Tab-separated table of C-alpha atoms in Angstrom:
chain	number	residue	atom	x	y	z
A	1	UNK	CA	12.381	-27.529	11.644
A	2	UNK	CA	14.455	-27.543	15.019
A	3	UNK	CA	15.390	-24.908	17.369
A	4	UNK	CA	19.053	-23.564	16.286
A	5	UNK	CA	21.533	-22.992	19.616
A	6	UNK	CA	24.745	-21.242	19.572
A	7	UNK	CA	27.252	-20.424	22.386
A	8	UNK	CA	30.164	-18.964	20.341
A	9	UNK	CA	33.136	-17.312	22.183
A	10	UNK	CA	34.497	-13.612	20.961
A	11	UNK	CA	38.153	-13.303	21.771
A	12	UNK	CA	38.971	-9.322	21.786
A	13	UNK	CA	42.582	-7.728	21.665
A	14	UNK	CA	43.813	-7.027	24.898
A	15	UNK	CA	41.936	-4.893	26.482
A	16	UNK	CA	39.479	-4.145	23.786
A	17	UNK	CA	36.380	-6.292	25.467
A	18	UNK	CA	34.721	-3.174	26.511
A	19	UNK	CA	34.963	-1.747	23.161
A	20	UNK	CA	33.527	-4.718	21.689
A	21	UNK	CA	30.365	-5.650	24.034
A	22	UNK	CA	29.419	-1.837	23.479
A	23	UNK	CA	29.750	-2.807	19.714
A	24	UNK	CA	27.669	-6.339	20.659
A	25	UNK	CA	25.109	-4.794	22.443
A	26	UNK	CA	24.058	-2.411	19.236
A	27	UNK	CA	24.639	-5.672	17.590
A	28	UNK	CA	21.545	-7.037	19.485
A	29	UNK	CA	19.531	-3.738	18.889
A	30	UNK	CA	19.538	-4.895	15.292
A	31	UNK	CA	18.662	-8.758	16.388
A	32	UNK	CA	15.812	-7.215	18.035
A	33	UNK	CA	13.121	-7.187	15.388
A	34	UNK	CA	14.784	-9.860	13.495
A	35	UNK	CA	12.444	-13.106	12.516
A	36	UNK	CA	13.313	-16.415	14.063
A	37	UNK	CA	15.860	-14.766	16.807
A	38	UNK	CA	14.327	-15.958	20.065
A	39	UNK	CA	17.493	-14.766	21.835
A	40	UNK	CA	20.523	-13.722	21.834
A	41	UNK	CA	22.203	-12.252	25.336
A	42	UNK	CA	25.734	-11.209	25.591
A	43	UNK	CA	27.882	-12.478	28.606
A	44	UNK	CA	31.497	-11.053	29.862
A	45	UNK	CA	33.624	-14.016	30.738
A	46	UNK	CA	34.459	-14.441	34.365
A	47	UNK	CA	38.049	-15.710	34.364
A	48	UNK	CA	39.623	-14.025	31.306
A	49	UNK	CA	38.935	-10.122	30.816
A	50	UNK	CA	39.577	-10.247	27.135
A	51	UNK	CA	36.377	-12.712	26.446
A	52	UNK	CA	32.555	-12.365	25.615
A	53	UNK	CA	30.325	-15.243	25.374
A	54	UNK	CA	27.487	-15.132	22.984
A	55	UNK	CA	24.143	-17.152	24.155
A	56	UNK	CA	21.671	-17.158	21.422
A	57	UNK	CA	18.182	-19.544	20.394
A	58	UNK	CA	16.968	-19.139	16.776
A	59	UNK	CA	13.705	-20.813	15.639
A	60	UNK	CA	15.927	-22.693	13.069
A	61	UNK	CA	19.361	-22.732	11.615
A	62	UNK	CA	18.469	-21.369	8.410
A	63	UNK	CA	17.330	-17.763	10.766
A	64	UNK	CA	20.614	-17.715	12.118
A	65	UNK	CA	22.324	-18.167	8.976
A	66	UNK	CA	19.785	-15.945	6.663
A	67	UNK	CA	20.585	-12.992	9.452
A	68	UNK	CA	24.611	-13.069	8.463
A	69	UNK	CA	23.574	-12.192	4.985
A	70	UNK	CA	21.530	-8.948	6.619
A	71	UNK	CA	23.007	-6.079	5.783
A	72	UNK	CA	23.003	-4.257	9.243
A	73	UNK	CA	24.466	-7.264	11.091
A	74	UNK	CA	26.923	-7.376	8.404
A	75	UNK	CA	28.061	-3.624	8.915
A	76	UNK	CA	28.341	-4.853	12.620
A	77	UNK	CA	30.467	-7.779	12.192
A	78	UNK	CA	32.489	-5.665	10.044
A	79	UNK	CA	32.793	-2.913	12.572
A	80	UNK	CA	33.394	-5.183	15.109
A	81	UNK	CA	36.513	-7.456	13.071
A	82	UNK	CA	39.019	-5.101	14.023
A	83	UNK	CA	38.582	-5.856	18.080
A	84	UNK	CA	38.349	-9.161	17.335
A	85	UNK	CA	41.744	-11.843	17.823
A	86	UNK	CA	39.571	-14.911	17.602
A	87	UNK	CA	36.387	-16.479	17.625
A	88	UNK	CA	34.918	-19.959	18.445
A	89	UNK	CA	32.644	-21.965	20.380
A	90	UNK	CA	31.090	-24.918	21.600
A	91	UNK	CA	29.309	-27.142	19.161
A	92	UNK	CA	25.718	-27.770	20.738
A	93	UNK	CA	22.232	-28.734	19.747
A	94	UNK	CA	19.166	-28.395	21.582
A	95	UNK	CA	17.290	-31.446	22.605
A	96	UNK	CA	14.646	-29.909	24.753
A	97	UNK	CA	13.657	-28.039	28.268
A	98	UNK	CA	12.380	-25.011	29.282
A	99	UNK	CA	11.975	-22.048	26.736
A	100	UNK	CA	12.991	-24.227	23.656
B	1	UNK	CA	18.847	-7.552	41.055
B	2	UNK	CA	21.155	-8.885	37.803
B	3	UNK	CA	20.008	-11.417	35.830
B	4	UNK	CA	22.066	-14.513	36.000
B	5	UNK	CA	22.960	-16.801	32.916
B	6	UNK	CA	24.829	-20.208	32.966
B	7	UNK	CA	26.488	-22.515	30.729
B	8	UNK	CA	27.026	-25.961	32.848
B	9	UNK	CA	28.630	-29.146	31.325
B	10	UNK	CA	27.575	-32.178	32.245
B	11	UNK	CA	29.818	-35.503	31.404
B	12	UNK	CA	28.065	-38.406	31.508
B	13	UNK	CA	29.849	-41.780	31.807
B	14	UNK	CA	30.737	-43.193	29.092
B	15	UNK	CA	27.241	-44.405	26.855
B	16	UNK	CA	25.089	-42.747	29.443
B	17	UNK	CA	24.370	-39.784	27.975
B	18	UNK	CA	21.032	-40.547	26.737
B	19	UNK	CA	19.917	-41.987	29.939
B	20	UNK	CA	20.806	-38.843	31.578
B	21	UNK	CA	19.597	-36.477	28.739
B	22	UNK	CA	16.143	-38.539	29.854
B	23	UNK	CA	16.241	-36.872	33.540
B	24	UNK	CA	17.207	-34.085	32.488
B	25	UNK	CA	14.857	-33.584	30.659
B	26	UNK	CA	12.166	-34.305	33.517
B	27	UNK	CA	14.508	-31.792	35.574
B	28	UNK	CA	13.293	-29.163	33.381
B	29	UNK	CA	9.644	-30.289	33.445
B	30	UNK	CA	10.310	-29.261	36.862
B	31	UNK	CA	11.494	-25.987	36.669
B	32	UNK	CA	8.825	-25.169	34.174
B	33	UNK	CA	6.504	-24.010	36.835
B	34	UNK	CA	9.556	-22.295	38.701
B	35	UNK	CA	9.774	-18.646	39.497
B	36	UNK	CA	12.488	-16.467	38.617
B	37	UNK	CA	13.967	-19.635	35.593
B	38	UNK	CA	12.978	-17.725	32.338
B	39	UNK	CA	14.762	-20.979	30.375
B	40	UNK	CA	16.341	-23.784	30.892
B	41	UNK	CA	17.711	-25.293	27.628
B	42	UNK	CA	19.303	-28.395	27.320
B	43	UNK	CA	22.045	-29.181	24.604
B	44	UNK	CA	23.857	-32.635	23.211
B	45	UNK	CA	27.574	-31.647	22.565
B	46	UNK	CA	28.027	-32.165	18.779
B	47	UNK	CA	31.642	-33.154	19.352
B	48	UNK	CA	31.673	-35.366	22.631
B	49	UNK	CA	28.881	-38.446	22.697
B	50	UNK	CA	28.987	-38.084	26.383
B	51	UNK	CA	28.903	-34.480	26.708
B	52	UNK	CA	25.305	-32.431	27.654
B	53	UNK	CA	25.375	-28.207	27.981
B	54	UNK	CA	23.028	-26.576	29.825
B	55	UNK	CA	21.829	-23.126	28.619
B	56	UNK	CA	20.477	-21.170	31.650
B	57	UNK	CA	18.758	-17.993	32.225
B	58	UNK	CA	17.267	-16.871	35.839
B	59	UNK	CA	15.471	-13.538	36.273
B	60	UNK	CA	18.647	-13.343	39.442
B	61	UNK	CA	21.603	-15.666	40.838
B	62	UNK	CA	18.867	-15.724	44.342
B	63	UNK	CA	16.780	-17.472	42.566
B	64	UNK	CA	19.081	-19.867	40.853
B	65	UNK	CA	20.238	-20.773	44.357
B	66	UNK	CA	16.772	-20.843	45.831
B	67	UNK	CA	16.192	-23.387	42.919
B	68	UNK	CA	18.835	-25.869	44.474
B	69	UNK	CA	17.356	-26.390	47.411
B	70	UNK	CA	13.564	-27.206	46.266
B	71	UNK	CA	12.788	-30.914	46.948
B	72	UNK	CA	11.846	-31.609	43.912
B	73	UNK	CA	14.822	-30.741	41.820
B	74	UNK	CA	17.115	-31.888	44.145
B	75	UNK	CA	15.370	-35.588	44.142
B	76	UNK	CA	16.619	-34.911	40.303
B	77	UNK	CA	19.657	-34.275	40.981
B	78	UNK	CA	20.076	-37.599	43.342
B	79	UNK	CA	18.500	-39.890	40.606
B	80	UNK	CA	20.784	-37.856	37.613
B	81	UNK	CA	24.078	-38.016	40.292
B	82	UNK	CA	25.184	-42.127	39.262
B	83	UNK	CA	25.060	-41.130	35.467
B	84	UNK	CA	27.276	-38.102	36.063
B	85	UNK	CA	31.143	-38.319	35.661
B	86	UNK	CA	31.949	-34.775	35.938
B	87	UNK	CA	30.560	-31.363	36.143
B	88	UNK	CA	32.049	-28.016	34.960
B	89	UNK	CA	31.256	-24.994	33.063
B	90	UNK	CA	31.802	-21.361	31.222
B	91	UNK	CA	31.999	-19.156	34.082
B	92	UNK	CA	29.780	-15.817	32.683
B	93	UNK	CA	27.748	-12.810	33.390
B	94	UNK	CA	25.063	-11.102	31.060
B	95	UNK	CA	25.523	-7.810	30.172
B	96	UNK	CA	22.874	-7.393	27.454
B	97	UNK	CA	21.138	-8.368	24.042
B	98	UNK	CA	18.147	-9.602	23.021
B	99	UNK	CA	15.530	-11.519	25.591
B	100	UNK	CA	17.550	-10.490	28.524
């Protein structure tokens, strides 16, 4: 199966960010033993102060999408909705280099 | 010293993204010997035929730079230049999570 790459865009309330990396981060602490998560790094946005970028490599897509049904990262997301005005992201997938 | 994380678009011209995807992909046969790039990832947009995203993480922005100036990658960069149509990106800094 193929390497899975996301870089999906979290969109707090106005001057909420901080609130929710600190939420992201313990977001990651849970990633951190989870199967098939190669990684998964958390980036402020430079130009607008209410944005976080989310950077992550999964062995496969079926990883990333079996770890929204965990119950941890659920109770994160769910912690983490209220902070949240929108997400998205830019539709990628991986074709090869170093680290893949 | 920070690490230092980018996500760089690269617009080919029209049809021309495979032929660049090519050298790119020797670019980062390049960097796989080169200290201070931990990965080097690149993506095909799924929504824009023309469109590649590069996924980058560098143990520090010093050596990111330093990186731009080695012969090799910038003969690369010369041979990639005629496919290229534009260059952009997410402007971001890490701030934690997994493999960071």
């Amino acid at each position: 199966m193929s390497k899975y790459t996301m870089f999906g865009q979290l969109k707090a309330h106005p001057g909420k960010r901080d609130e929710l990396a600190k939420l992201m981060l313990e977001s990651a602490d849970t990633l951190e033993g989870m199967e098939g998560c190669i990684f998964y790094i958390i980036n402020e946005s430079v130009d607008d102060p209410d944005v976080l970028w989310i950077m992550e490599l999964w062995e496969n897509a079926e990883a990333h999408a079996a770890s929204l049904k965990n119950e941890r990262v659920l109770a994160v997301i769910q912690r983490c909705r209220p902070l949240i005005a929108g997400v998205s992201g830019v539709p990628v997938r991986p074709i090869g280099g170093k680290g893949l």
